[in-house]
JSON list of C-alpha atoms in Angstrom, two decimals:
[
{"chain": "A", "resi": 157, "resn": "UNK", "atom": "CA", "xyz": [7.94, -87.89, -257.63]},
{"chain": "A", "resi": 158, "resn": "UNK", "atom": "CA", "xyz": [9.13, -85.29, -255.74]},
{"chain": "A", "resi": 159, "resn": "UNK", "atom": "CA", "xyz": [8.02, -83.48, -252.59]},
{"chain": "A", "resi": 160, "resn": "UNK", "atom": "CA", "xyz": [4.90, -81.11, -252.57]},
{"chain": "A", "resi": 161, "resn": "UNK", "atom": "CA", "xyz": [6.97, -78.03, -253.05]},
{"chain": "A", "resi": 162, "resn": "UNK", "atom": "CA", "xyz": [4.71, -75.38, -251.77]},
{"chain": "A", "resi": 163, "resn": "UNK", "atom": "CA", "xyz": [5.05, -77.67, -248.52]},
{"chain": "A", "resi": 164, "resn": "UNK", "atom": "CA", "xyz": [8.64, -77.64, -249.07]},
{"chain": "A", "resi": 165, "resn": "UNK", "atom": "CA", "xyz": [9.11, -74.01, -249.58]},
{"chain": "A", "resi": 166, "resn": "UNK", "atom": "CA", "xyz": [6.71, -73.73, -246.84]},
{"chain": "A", "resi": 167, "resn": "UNK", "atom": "CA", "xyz": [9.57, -76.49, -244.30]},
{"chain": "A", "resi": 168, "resn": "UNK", "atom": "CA", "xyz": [12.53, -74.29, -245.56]},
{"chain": "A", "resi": 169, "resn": "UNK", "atom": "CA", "xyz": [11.12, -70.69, -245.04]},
{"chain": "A", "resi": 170, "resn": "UNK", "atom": "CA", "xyz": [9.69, -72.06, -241.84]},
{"chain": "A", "resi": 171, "resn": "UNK", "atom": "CA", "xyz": [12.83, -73.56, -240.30]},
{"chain": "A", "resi": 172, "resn": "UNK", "atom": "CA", "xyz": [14.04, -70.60, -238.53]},
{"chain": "A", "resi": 173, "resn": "UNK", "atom": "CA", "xyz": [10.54, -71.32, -236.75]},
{"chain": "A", "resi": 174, "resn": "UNK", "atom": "CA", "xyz": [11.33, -74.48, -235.53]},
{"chain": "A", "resi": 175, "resn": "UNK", "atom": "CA", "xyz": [8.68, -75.90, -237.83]},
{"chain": "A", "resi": 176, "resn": "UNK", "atom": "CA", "xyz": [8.68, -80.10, -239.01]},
{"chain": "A", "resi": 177, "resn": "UNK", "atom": "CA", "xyz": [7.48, -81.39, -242.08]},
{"chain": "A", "resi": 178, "resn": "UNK", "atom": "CA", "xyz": [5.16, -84.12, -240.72]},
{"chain": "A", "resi": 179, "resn": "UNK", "atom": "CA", "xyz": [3.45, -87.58, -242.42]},
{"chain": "A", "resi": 180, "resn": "UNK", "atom": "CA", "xyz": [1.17, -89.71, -240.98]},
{"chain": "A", "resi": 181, "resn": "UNK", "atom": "CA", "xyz": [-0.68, -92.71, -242.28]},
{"chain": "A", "resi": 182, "resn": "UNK", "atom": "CA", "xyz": [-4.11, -94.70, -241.41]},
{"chain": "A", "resi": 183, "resn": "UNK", "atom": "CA", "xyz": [-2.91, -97.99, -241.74]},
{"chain": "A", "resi": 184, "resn": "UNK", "atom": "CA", "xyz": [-6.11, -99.28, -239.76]},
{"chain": "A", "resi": 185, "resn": "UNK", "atom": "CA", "xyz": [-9.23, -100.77, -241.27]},
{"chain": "A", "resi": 186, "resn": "UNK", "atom": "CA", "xyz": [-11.13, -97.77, -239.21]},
{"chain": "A", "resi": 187, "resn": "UNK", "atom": "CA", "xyz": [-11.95, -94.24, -239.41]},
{"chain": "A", "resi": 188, "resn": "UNK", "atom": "CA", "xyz": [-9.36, -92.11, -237.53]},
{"chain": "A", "resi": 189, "resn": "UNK", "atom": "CA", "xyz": [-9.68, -88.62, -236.25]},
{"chain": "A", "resi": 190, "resn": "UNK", "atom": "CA", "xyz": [-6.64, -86.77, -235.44]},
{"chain": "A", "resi": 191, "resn": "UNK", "atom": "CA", "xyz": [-5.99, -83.19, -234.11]},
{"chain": "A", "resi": 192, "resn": "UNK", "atom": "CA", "xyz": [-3.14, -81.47, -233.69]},
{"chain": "A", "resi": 193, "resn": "UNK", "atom": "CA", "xyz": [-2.40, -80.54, -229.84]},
{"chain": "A", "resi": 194, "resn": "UNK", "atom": "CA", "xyz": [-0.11, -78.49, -228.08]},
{"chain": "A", "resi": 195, "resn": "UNK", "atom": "CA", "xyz": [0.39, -76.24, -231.57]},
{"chain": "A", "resi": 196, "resn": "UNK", "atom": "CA", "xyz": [-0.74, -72.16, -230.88]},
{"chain": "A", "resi": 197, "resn": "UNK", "atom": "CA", "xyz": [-0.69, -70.91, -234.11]},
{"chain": "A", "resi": 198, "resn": "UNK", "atom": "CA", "xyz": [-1.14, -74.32, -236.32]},
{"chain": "A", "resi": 199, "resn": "UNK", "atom": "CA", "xyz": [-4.80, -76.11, -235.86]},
{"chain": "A", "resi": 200, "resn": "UNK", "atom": "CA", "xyz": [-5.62, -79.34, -237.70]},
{"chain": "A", "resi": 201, "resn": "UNK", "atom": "CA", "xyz": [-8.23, -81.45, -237.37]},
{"chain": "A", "resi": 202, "resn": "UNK", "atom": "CA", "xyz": [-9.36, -84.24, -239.65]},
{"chain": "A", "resi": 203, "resn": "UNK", "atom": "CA", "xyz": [-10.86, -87.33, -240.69]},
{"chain": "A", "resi": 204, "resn": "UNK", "atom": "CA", "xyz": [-8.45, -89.71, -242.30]},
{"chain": "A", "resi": 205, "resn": "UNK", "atom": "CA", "xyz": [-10.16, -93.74, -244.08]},
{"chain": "A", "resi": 206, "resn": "UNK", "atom": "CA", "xyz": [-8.32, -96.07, -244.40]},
{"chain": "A", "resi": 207, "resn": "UNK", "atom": "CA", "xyz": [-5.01, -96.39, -245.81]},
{"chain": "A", "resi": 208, "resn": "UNK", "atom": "CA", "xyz": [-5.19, -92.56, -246.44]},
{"chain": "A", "resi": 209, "resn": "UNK", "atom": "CA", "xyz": [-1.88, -90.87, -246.04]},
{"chain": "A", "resi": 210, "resn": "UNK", "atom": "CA", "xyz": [-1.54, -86.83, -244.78]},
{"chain": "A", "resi": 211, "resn": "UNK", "atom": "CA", "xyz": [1.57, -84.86, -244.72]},
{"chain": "A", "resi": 212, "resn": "UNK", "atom": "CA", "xyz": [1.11, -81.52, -242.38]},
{"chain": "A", "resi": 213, "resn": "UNK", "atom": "CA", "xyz": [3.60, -79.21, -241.15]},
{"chain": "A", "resi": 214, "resn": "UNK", "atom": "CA", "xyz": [3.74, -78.88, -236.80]},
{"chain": "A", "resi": 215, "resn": "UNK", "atom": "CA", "xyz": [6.17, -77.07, -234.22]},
{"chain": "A", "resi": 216, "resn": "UNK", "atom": "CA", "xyz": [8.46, -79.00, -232.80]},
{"chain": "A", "resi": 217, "resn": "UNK", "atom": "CA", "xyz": [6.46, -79.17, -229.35]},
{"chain": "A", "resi": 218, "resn": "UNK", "atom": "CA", "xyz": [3.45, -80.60, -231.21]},
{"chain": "A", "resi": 219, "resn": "UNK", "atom": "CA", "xyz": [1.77, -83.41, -230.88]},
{"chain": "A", "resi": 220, "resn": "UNK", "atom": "CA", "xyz": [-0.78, -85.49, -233.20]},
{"chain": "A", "resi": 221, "resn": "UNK", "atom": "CA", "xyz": [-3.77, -87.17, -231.10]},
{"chain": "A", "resi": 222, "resn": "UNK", "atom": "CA", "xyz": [-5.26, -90.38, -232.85]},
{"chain": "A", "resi": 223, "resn": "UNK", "atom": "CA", "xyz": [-8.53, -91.54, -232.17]},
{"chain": "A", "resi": 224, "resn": "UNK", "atom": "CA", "xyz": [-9.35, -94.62, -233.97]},
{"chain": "A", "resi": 225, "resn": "UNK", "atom": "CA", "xyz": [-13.47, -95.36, -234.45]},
{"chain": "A", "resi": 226, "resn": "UNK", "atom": "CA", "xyz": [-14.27, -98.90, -234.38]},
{"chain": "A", "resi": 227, "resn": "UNK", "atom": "CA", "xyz": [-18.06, -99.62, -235.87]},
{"chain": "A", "resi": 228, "resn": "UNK", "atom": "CA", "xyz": [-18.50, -95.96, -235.17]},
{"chain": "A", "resi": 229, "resn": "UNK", "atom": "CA", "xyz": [-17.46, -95.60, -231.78]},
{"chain": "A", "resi": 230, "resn": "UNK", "atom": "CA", "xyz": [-14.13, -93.52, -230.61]},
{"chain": "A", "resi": 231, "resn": "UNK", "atom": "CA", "xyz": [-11.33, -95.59, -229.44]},
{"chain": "A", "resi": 232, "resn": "UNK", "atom": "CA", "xyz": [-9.18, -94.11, -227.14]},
{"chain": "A", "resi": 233, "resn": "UNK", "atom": "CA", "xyz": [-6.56, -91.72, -228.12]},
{"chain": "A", "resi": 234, "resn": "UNK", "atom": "CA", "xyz": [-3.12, -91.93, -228.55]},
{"chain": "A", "resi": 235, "resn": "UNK", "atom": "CA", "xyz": [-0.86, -89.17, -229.00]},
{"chain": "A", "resi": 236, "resn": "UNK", "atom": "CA", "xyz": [2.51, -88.98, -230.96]},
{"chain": "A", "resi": 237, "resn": "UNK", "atom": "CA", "xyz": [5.09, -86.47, -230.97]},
{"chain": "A", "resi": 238, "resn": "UNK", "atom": "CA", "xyz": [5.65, -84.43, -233.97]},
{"chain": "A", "resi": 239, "resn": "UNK", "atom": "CA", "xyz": [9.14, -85.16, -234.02]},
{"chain": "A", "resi": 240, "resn": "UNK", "atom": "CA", "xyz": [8.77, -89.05, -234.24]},
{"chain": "A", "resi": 241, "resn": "UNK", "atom": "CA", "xyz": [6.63, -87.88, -237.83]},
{"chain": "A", "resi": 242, "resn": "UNK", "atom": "CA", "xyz": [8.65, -85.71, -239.06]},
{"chain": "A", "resi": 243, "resn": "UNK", "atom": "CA", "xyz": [9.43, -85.84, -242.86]},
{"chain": "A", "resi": 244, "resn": "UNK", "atom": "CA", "xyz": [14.03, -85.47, -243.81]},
{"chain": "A", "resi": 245, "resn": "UNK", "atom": "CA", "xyz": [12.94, -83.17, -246.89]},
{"chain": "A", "resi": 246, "resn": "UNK", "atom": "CA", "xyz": [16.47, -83.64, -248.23]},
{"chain": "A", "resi": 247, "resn": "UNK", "atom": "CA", "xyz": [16.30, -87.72, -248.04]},
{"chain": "A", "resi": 248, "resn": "UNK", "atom": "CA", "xyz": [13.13, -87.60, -249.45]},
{"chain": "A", "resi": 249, "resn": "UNK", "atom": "CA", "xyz": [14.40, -85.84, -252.44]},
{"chain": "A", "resi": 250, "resn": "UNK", "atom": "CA", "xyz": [17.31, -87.86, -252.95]},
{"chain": "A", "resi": 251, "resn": "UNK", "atom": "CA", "xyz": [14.71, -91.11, -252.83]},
{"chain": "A", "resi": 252, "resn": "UNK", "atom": "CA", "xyz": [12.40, -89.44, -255.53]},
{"chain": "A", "resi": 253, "resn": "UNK", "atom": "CA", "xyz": [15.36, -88.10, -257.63]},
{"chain": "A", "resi": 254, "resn": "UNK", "atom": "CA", "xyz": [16.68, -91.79, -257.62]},
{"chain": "A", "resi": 255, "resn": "UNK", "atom": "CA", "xyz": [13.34, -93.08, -258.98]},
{"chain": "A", "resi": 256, "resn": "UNK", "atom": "CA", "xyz": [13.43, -90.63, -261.70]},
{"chain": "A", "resi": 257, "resn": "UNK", "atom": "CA", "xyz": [16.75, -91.57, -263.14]}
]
């Protein structure tokens, strides 16, 4: 299946912008609350369960804070750079177009 392509459009319009297709995934047993820091014009914040799986679109200087809640109480964050999340649109399709054949 291929690539959400309103977020793809969005990647390839956006390039010139320095902008990353992003994905993260909860692979904890816990809540996890993650923000988007160090963005000026992007804001995200959200509440991912388990084994959910979010694909967001960051500058390049971004960074995605992780605070996992064990029984309820925040965990102390961790932060990732965008870049380490960042999404090769043009792999991606290749890997979906392969499935499809």
């Amino acid at each position: 299946m291929p690539l959400n392509s309103s977020l793809e459009k969005q990647v390839k319009t956006d390039n010139a912008l320095s902008h990353l297709l992003c994905f993260h995934s909860n692979l904890t047993p816990y809540l996890q609350i993650i923000k988007l820091i160090n963005s000026k014009n992007f804001e995200l914040e959200r509440v991912l369960f388990p084994q959910e799986r979010l694909m967001f679109t960051a500058v390049t200087e971004a960074q995605l804070e992780i605070t996992t809640c064990k029984n309820g109480i925040p965990g102390r964050p961790e932060r990732i750079s965008c870049d380490r999340l960042q999404v090769d649109v043009s792999e991606s399709r290749s890997y979906s177009q392969s499935l499809v054949s």
